[in-house]
Tab-separated table of C-alpha atoms in Angstrom:
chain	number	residue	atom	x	y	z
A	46	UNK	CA	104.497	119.516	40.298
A	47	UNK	CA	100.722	120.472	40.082
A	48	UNK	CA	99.868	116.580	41.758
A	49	UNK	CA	101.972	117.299	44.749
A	50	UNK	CA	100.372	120.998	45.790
A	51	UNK	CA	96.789	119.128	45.079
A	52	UNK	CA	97.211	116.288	47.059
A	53	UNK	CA	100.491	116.597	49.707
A	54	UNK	CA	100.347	118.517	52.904
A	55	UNK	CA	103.866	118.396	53.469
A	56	UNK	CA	107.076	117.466	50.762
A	57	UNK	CA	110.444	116.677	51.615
A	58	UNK	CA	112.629	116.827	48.585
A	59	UNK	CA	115.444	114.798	48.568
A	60	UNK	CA	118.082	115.039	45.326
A	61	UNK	CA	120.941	112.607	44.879
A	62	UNK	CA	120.272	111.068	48.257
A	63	UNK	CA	120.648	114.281	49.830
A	64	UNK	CA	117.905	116.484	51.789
A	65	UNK	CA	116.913	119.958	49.979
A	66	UNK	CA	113.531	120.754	51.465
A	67	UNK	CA	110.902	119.840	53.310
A	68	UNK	CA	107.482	121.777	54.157
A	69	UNK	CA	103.999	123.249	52.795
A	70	UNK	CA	104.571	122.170	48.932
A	71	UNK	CA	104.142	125.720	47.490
A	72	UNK	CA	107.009	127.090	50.200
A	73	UNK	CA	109.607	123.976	49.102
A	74	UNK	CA	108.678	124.900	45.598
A	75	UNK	CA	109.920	128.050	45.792
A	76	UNK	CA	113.465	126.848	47.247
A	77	UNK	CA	116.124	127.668	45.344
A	78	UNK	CA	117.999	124.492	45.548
A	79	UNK	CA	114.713	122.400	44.727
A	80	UNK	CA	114.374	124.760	41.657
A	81	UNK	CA	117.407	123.973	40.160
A	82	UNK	CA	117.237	120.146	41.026
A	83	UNK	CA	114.056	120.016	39.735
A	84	UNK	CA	112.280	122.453	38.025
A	85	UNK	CA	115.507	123.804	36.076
A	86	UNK	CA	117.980	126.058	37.267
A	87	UNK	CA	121.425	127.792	35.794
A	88	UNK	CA	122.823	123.842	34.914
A	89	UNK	CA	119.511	122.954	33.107
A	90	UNK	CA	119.586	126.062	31.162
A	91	UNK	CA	123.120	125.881	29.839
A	92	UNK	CA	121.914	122.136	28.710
């Protein structure tokens, strides 16, 4: 996630074929359905 806040201007996040998030990286990075797609939410912690 650190390569995409150094060298994107924008992100759209797209999970499953299916549009989460799109903006400033840090502000889609702090979505909470990117989070748990992504960077691990309450599925990937019961896992």
């Amino acid at each position: 996630m650190k390569a995409v806040v150094n060298v994107c201007t924008r992100a759209i996040v797209i999970n499953e074929g299916s549009f989460l998030s799109e903006g400033v990286p840090q502000e889609v990075l702090k979505e909470p359905a990117v989070i748990a797609a992504y960077i691990g939410g309450k599925h990937h912690a019961e896992t």
